N, C-alpha and C. Protein backbone atom coordinates (compact mmCIF):
# COMPACT_ATOMS: atom_id res chain seq x y z
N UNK A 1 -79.60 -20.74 49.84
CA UNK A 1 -80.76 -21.56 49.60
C UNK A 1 -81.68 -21.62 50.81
N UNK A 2 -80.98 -21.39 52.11
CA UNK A 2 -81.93 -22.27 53.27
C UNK A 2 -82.97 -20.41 53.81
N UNK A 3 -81.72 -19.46 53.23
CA UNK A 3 -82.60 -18.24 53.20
C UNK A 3 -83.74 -18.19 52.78
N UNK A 4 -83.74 -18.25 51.01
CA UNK A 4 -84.58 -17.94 50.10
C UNK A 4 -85.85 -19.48 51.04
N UNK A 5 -85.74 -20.26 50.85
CA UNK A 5 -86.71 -21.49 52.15
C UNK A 5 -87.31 -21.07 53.23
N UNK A 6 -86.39 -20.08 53.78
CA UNK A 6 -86.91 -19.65 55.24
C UNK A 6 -88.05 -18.27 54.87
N UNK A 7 -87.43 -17.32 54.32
CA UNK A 7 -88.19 -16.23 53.92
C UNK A 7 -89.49 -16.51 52.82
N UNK A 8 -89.46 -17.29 52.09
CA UNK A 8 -90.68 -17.88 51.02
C UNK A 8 -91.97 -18.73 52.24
N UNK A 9 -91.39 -18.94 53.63
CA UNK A 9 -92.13 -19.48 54.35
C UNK A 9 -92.68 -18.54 55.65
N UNK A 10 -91.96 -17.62 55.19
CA UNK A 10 -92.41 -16.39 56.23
C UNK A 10 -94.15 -15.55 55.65
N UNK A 11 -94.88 -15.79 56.71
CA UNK A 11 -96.16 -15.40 56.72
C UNK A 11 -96.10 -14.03 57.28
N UNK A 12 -95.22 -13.45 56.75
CA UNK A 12 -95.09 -11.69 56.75
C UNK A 12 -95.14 -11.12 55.43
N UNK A 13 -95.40 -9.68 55.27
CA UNK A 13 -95.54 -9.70 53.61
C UNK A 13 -93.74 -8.84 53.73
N UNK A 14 -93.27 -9.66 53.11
CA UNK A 14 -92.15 -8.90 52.78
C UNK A 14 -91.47 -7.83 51.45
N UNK A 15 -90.50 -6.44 52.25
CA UNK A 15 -89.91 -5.62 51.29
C UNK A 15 -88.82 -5.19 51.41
N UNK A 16 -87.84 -5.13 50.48
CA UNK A 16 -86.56 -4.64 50.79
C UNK A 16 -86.54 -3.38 50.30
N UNK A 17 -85.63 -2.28 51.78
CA UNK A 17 -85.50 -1.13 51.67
C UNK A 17 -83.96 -0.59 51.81
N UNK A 18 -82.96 -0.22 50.86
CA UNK A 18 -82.16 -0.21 50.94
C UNK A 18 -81.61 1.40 50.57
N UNK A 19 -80.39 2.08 50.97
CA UNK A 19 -79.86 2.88 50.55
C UNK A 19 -79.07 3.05 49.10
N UNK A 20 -78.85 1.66 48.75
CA UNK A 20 -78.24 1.76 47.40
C UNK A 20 -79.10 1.91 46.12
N UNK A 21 -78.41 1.99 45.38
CA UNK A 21 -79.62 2.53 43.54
C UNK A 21 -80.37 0.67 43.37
N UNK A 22 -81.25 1.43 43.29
CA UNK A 22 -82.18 0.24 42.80
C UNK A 22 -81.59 -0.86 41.69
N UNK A 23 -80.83 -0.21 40.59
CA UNK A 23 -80.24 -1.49 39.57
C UNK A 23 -79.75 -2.32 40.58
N UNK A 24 -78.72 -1.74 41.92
CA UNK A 24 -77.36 -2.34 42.60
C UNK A 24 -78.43 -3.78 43.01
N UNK A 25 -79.51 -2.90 43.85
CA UNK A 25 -79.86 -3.79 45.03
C UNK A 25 -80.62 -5.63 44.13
N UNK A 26 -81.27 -4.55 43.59
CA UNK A 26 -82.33 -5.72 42.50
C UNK A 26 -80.63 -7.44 41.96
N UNK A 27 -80.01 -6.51 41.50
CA UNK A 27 -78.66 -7.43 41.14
C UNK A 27 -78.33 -8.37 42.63
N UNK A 28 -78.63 -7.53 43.38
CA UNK A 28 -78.07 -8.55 44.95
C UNK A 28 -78.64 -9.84 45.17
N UNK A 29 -79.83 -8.94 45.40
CA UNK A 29 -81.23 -10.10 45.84
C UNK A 29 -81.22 -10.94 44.49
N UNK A 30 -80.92 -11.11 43.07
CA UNK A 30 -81.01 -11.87 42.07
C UNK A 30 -79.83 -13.11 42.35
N UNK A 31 -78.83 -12.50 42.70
CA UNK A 31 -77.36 -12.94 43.12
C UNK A 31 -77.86 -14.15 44.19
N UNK A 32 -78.48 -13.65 45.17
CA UNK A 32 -78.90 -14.14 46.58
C UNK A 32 -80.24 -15.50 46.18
N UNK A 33 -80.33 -15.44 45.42
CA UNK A 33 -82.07 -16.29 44.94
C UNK A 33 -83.09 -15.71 45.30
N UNK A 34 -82.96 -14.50 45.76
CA UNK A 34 -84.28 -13.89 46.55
C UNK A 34 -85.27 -12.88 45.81
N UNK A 35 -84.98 -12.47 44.04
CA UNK A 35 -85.25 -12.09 43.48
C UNK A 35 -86.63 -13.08 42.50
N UNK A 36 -87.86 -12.87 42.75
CA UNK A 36 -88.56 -12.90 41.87
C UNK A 36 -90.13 -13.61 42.39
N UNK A 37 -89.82 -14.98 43.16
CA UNK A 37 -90.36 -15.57 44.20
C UNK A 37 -90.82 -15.04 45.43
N UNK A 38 -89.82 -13.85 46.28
CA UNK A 38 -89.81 -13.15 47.60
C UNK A 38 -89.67 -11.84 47.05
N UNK A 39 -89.03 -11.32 46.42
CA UNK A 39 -89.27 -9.68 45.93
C UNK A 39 -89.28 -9.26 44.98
N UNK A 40 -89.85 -8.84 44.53
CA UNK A 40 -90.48 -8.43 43.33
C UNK A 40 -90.40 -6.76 43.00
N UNK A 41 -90.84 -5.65 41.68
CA UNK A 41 -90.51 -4.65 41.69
C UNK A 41 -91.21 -3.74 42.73
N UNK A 42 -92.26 -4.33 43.24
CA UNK A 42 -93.28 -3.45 43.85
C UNK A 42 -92.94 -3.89 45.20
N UNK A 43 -92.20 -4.43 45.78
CA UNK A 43 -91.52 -5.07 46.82
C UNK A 43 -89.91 -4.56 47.31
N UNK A 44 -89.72 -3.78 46.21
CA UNK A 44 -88.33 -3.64 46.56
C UNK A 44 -88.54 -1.66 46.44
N UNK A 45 -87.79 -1.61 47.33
CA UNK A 45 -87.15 0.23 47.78
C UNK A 45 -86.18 0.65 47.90
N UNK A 46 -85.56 1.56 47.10
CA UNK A 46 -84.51 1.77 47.01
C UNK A 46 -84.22 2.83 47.29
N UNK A 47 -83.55 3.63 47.20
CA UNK A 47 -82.61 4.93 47.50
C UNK A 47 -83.60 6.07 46.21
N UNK A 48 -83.53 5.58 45.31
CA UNK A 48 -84.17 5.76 44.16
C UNK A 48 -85.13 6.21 44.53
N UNK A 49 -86.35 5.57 45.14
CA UNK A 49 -87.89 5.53 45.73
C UNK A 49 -87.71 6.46 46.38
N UNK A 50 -86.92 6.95 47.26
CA UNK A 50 -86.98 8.16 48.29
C UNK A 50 -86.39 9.61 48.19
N UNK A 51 -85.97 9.45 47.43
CA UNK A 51 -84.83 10.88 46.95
C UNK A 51 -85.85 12.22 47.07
N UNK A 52 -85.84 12.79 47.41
CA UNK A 52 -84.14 13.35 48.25
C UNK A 52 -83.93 13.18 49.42
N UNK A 53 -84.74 12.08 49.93
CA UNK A 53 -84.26 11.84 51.41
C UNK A 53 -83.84 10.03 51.35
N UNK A 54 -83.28 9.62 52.23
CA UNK A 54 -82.76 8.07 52.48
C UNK A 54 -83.04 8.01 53.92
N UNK A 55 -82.34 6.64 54.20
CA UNK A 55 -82.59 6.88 55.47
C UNK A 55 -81.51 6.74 56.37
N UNK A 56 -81.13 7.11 57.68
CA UNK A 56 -82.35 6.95 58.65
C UNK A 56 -83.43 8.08 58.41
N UNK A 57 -83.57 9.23 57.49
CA UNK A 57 -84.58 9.77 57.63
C UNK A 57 -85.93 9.79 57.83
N UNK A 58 -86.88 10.28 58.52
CA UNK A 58 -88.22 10.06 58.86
C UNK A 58 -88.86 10.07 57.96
N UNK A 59 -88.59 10.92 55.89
CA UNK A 59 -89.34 11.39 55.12
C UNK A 59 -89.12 9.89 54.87
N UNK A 60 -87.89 8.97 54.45
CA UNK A 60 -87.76 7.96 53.60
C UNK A 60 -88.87 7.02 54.31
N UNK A 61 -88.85 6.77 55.42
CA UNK A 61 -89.40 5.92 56.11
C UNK A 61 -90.88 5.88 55.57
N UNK A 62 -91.31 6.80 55.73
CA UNK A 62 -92.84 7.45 55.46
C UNK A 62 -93.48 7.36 54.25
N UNK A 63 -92.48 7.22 53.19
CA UNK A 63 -92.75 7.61 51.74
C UNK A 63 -93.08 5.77 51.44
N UNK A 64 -92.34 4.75 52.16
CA UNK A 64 -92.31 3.32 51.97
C UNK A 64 -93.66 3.55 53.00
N UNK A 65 -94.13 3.63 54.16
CA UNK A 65 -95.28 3.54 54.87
C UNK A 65 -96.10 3.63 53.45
N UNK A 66 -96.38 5.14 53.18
CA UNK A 66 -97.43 5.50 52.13
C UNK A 66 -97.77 4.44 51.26
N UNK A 67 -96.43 4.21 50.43
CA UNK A 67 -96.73 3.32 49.40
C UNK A 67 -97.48 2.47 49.40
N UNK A 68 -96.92 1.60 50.57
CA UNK A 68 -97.86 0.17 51.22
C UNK A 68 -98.75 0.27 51.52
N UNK A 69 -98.97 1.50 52.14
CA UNK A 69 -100.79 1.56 53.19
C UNK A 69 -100.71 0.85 53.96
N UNK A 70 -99.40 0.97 55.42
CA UNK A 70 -98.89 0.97 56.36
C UNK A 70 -98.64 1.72 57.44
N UNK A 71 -99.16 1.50 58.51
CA UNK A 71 -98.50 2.35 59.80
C UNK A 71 -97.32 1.77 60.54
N UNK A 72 -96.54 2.56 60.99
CA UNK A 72 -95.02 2.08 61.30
C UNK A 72 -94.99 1.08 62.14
N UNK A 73 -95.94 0.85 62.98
CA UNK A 73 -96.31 -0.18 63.86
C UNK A 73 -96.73 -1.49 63.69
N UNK A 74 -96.88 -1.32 62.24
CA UNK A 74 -97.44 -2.76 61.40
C UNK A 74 -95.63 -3.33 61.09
N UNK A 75 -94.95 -2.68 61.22
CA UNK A 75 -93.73 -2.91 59.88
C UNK A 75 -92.73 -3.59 60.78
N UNK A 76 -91.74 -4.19 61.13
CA UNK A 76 -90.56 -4.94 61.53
C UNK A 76 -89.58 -4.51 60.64
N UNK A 77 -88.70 -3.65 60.87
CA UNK A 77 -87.02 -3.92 60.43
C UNK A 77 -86.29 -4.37 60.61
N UNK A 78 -85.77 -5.33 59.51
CA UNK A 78 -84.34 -6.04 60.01
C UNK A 78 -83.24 -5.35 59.49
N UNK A 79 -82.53 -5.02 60.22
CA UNK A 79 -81.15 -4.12 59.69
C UNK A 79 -80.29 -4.28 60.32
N UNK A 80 -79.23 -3.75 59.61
CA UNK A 80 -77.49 -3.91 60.47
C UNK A 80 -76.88 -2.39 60.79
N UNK A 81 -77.50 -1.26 60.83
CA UNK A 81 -77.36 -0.16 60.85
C UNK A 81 -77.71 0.60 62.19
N UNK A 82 -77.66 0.91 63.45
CA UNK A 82 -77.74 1.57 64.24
C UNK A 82 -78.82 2.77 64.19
N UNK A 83 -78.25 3.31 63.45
CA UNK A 83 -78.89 4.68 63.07
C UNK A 83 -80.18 4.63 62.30
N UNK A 84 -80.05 3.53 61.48
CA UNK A 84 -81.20 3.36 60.57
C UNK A 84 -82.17 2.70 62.10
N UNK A 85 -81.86 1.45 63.09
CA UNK A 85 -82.79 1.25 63.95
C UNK A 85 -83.42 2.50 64.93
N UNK A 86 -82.27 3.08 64.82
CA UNK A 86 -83.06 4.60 65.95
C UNK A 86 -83.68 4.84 65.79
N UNK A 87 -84.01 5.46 64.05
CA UNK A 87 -84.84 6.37 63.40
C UNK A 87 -86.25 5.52 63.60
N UNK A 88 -85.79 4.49 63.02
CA UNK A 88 -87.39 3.23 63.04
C UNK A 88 -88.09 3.25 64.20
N UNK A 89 -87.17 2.88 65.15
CA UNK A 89 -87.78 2.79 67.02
C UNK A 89 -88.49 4.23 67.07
N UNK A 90 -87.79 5.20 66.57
CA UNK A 90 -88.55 6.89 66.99
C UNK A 90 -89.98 6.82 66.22
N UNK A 91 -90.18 6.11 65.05
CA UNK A 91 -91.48 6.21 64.48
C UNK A 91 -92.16 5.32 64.89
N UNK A 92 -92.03 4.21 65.42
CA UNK A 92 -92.78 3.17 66.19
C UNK A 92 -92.65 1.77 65.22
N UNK A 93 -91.80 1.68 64.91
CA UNK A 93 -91.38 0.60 63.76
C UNK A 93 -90.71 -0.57 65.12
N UNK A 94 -90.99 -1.88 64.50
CA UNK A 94 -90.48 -2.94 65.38
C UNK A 94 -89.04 -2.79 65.02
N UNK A 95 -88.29 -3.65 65.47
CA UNK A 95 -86.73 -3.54 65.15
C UNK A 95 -85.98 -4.48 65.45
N UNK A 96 -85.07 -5.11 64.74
CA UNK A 96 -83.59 -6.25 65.28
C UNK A 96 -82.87 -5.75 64.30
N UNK A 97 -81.74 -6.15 65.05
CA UNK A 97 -80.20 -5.39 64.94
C UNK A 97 -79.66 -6.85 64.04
N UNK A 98 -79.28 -6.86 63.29
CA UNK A 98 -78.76 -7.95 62.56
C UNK A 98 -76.72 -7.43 62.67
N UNK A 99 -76.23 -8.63 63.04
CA UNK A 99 -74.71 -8.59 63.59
C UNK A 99 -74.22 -10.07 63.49
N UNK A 100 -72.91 -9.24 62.77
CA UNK A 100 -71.77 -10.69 62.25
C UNK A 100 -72.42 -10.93 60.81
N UNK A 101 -71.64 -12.57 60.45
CA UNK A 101 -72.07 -12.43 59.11
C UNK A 101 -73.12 -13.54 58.81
């Protein structure tokens, strides 16, 4: 609850970009309360959206830039993935390491 509060008050435009199939992720964020209010279909990216690349790849990254009508420098990632922050930092994407639970 104090998520879905905190992020509905965030004056960022927010999107979730995930490696898993779009049914999985959409089910998460519904699970989570974060589905409908904070992300929406045109808000959410999936594995799906990028094929045949994911990420950390530079194509996946790029293909979510496009969509939005974004430069990587506009964008902040929050992730728990290493590899996925490398790739981001190499395109000029902001970055935090999200750790623990």
């Amino acid at each position: 609850e104090q998520l879905a509060k905190d992020l509905k008050a965030c004056p960022l435009n927010l999107v979730a970009f995930s490696n898993g199939p779009r049914i999985y992720v959409k089910r998460v964020l519904q699970q989570l309360g974060l589905w409908g209010d904070i992300f929406q279909e045109e808000t959410l990216f999936a594995v799906d959206d990028v094929l045949p690349h994911c990420k950390p790849e530079k194509e996946a990254f790029e293909k979510i830039f496009t969509r939005l009508g974004v430069q990587a420098d506009e964008c902040v990632l929050f992730e728990d993935s290493m590899k996925n922050i490398r790739k981001a930092k190499e395109l000029g994407v902001r970055t935090v390491l999200i750790t623990g639970t």
